[in-house]
PDB file of C-alpha atoms in Angstrom:
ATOM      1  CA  UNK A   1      -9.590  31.032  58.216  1.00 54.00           C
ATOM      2  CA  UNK A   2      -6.636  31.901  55.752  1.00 50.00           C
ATOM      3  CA  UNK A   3      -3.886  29.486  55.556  1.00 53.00           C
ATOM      4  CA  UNK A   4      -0.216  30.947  55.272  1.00 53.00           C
ATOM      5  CA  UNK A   5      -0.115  30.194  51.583  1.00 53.00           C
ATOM      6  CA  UNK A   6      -3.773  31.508  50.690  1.00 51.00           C
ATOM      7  CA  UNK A   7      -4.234  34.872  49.061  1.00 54.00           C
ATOM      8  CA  UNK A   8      -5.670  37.843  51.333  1.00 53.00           C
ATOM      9  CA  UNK A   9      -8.858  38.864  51.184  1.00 52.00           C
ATOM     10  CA  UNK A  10      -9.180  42.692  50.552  1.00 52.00           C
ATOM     11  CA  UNK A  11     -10.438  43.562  53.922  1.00 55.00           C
ATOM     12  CA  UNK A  12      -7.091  41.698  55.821  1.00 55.00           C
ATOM     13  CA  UNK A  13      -4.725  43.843  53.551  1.00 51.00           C
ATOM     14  CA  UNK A  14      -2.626  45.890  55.789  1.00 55.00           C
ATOM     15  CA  UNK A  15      -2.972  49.529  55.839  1.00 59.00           C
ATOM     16  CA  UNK A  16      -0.205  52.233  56.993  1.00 60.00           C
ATOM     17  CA  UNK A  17      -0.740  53.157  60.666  1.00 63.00           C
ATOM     18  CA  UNK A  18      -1.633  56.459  61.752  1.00 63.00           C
ATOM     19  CA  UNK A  19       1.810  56.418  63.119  1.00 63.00           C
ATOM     20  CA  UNK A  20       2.821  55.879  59.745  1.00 60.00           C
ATOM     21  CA  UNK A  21       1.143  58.769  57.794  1.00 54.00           C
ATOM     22  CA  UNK A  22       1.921  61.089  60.619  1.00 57.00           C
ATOM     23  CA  UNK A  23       5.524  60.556  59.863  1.00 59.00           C
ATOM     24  CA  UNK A  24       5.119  60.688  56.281  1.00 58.00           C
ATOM     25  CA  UNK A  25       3.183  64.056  56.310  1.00 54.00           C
ATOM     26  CA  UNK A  26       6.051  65.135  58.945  1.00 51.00           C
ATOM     27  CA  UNK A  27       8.566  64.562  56.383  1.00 52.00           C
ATOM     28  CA  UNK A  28       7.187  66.297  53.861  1.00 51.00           C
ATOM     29  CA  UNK A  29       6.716  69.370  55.293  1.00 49.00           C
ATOM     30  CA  UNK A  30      10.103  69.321  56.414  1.00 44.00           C
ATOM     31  CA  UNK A  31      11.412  68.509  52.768  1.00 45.00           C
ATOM     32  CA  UNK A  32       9.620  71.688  52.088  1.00 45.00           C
ATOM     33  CA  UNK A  33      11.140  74.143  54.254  1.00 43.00           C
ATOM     34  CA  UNK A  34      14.438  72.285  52.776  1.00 43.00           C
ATOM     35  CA  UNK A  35      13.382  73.518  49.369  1.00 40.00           C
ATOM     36  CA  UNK A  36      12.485  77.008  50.228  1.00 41.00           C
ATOM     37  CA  UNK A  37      15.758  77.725  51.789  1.00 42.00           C
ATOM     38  CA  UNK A  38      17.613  76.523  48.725  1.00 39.00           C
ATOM     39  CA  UNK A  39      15.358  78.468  46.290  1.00 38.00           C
ATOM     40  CA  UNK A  40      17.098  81.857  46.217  1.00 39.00           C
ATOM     41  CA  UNK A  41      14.132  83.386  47.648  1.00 39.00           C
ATOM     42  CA  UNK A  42      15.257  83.880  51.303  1.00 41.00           C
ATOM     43  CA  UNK A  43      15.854  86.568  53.460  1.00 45.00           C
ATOM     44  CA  UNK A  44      13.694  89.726  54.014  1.00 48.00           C
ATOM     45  CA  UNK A  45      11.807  90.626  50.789  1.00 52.00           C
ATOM     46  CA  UNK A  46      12.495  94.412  51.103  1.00 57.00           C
ATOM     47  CA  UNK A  47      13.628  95.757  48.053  1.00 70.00           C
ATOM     48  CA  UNK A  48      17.854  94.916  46.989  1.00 76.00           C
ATOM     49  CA  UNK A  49      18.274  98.807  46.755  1.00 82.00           C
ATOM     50  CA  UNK A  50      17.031 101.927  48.419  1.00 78.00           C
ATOM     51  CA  UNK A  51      13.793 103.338  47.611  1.00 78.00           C
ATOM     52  CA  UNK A  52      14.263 106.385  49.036  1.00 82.00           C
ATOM     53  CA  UNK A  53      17.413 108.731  49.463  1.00 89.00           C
ATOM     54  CA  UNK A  54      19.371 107.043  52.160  1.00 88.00           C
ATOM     55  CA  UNK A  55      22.091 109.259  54.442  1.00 92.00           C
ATOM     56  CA  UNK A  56      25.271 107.323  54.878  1.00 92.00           C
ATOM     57  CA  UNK A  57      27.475 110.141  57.084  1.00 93.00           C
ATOM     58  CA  UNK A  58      30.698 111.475  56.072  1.00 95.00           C
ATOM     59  CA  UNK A  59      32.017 110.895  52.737  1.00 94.00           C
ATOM     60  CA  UNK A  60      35.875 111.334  54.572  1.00 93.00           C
ATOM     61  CA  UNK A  61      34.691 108.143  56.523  1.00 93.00           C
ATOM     62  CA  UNK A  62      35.584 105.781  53.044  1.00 93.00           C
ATOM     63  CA  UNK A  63      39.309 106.616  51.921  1.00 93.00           C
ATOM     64  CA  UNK A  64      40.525 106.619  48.253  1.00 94.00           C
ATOM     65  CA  UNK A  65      41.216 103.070  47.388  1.00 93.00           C
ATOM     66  CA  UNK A  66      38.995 102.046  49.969  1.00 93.00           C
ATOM     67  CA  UNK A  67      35.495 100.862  50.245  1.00 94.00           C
ATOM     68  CA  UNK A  68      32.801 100.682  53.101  1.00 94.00           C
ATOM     69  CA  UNK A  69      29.730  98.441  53.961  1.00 92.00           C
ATOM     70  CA  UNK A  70      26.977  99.409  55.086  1.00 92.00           C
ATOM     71  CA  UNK A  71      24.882  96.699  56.616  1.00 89.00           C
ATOM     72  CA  UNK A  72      22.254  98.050  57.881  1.00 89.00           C
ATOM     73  CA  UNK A  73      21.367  99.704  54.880  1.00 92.00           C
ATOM     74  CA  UNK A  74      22.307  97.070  52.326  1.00 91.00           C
ATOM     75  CA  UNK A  75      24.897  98.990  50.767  1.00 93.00           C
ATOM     76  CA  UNK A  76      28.373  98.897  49.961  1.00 94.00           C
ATOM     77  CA  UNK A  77      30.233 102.578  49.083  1.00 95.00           C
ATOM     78  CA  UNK A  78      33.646 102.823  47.661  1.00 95.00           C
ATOM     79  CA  UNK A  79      35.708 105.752  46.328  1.00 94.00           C
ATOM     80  CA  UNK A  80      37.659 104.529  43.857  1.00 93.00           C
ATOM     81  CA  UNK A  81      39.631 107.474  42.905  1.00 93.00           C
ATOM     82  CA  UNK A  82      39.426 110.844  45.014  1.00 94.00           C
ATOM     83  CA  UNK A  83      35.967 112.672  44.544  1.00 91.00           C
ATOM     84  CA  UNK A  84      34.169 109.413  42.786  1.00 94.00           C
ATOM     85  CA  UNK A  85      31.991 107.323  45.047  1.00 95.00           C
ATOM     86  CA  UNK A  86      30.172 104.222  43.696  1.00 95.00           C
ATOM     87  CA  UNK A  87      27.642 102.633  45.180  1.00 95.00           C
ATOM     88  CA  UNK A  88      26.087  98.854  45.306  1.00 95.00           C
ATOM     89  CA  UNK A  89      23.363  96.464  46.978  1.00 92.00           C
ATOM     90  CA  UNK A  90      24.825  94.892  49.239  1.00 92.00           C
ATOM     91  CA  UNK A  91      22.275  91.934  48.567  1.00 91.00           C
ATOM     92  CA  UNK A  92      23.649  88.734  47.039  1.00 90.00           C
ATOM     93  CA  UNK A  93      21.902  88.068  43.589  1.00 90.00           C
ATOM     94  CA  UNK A  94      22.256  84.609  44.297  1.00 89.00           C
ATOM     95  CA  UNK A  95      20.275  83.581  47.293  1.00 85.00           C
ATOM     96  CA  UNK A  96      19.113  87.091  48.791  1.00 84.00           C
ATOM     97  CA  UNK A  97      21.992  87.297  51.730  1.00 88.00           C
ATOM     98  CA  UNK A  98      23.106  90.315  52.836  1.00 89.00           C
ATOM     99  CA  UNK A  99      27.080  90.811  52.722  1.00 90.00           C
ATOM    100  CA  UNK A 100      28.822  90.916  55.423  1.00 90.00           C
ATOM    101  CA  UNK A 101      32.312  91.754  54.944  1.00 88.00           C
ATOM    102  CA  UNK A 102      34.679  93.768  52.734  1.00 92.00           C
ATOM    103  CA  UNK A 103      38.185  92.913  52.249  1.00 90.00           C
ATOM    104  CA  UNK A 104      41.068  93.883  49.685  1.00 91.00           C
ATOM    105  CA  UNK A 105      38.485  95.141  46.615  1.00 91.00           C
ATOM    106  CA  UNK A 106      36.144  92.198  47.234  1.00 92.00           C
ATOM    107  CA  UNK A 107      32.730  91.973  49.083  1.00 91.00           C
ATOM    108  CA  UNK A 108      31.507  88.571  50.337  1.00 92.00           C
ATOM    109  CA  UNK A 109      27.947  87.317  50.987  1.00 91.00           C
ATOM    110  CA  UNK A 110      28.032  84.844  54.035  1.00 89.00           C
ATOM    111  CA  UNK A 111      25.793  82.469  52.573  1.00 89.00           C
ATOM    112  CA  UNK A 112      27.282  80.574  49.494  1.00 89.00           C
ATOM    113  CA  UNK A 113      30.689  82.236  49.680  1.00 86.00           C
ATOM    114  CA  UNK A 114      29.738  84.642  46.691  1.00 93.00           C
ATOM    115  CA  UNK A 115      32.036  87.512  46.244  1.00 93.00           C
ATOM    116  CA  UNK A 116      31.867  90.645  44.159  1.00 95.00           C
ATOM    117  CA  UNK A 117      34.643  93.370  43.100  1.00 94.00           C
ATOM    118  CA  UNK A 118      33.594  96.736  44.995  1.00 93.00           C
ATOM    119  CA  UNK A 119      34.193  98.788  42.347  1.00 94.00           C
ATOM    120  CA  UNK A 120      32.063  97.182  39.828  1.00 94.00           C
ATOM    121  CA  UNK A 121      29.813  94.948  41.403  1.00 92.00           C
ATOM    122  CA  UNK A 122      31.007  91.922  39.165  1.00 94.00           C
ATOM    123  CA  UNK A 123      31.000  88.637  40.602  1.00 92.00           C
ATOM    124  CA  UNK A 124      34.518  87.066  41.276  1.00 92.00           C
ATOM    125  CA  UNK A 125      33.413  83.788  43.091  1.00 85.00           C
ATOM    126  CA  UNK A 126      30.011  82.399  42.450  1.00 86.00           C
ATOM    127  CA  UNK A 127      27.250  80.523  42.676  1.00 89.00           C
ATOM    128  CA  UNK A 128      26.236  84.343  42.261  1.00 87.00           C
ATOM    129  CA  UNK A 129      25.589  84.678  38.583  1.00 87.00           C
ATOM    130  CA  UNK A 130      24.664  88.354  38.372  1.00 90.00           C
ATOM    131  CA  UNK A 131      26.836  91.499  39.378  1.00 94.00           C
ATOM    132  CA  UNK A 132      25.358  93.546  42.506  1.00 93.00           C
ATOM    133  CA  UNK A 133      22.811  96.309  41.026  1.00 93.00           C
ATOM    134  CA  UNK A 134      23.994  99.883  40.959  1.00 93.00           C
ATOM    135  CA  UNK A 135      22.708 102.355  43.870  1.00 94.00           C
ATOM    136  CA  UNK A 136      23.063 106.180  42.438  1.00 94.00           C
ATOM    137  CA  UNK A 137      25.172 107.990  45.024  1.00 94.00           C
ATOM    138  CA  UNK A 138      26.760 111.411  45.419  1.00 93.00           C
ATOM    139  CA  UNK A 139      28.803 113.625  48.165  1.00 93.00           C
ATOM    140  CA  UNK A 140      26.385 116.591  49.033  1.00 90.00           C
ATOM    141  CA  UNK A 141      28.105 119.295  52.170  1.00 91.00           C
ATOM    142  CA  UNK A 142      30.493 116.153  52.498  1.00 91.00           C
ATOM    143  CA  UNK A 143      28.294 113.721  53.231  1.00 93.00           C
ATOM    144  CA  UNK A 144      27.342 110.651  51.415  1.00 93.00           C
ATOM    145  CA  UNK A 145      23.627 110.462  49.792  1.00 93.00           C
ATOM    146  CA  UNK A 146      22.683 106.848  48.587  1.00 91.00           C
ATOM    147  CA  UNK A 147      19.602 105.581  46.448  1.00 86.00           C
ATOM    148  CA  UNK A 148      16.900 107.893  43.927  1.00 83.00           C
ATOM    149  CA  UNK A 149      17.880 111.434  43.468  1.00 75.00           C
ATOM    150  CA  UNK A 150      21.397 110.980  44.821  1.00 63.00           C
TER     151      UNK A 150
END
């Protein structure tokens, strides 16, 4: 019998409970899924700009001065002067997030608060560090054609 100031043997050492290491392992996964959000990976993996020639509809629908997003297909259109479209992903280079509004020359991603100048694609506001990537686009019969070939 051990006295309270006597060593312990090694087979009275405590061990963790089972309790214990299903909390830990718990933990860890959830730390996990903490770091894959955060990791600028998120977000569907399809590609950040058309692969394919993409109809947008009319060209008249996105005034001079004016530009248009285009959820759906990740794109934002604007016409900066009359006759010249330019087009952009409308994916966030910072995190993957789609945009989701356009307001007064800027488009914003959601996510961080990243915003980009329509015209350009530059980033105005980060954490995004890299402008939006240029989608080819051109008015055919008056309407708008987005992505390769346009």
């Amino acid at each position: 019998m051990s006295t309270p100031s006597s060593p312990q043997s090694p087979a009275e050492t405590p061990c963790a409970s089972r309790r214990t290491v299903l909390r830990g392992a718990a933990l860890a996964g959830v730390a996990g899924l903490g770091a894959a959000a955060c990791d600028g990976k998120t977000g569907p993996k399809a590609a950040p700009v058309p692969t394919a020639p993409v109809d947008l509809g009319p060209a008249a629908d996105i005034p001079v001065g004016q530009a248009r997003l285009f959820r759906e297909q990740r794109l934002i259109v604007s016409q900066p002067v009359q006759g010249q479209y330019k087009a952009f992903s409308a994916v966030c280079t910072h995190a993957g997030c789609v945009a989701d509004k356009v307001d007064n020359g800027k488009v914003r991603c959601p996510c961080h608060g990243s915003e980009f100048d329509v015209n350009t694609g530059k980033v105005l506001q980060g954490p995004a560090g890299d402008p939006l990537p240029s989608v080819p686009v051109r008015s055919t019969g008056g309407k708008l054609i987005a992505g390769p070939e346009a």
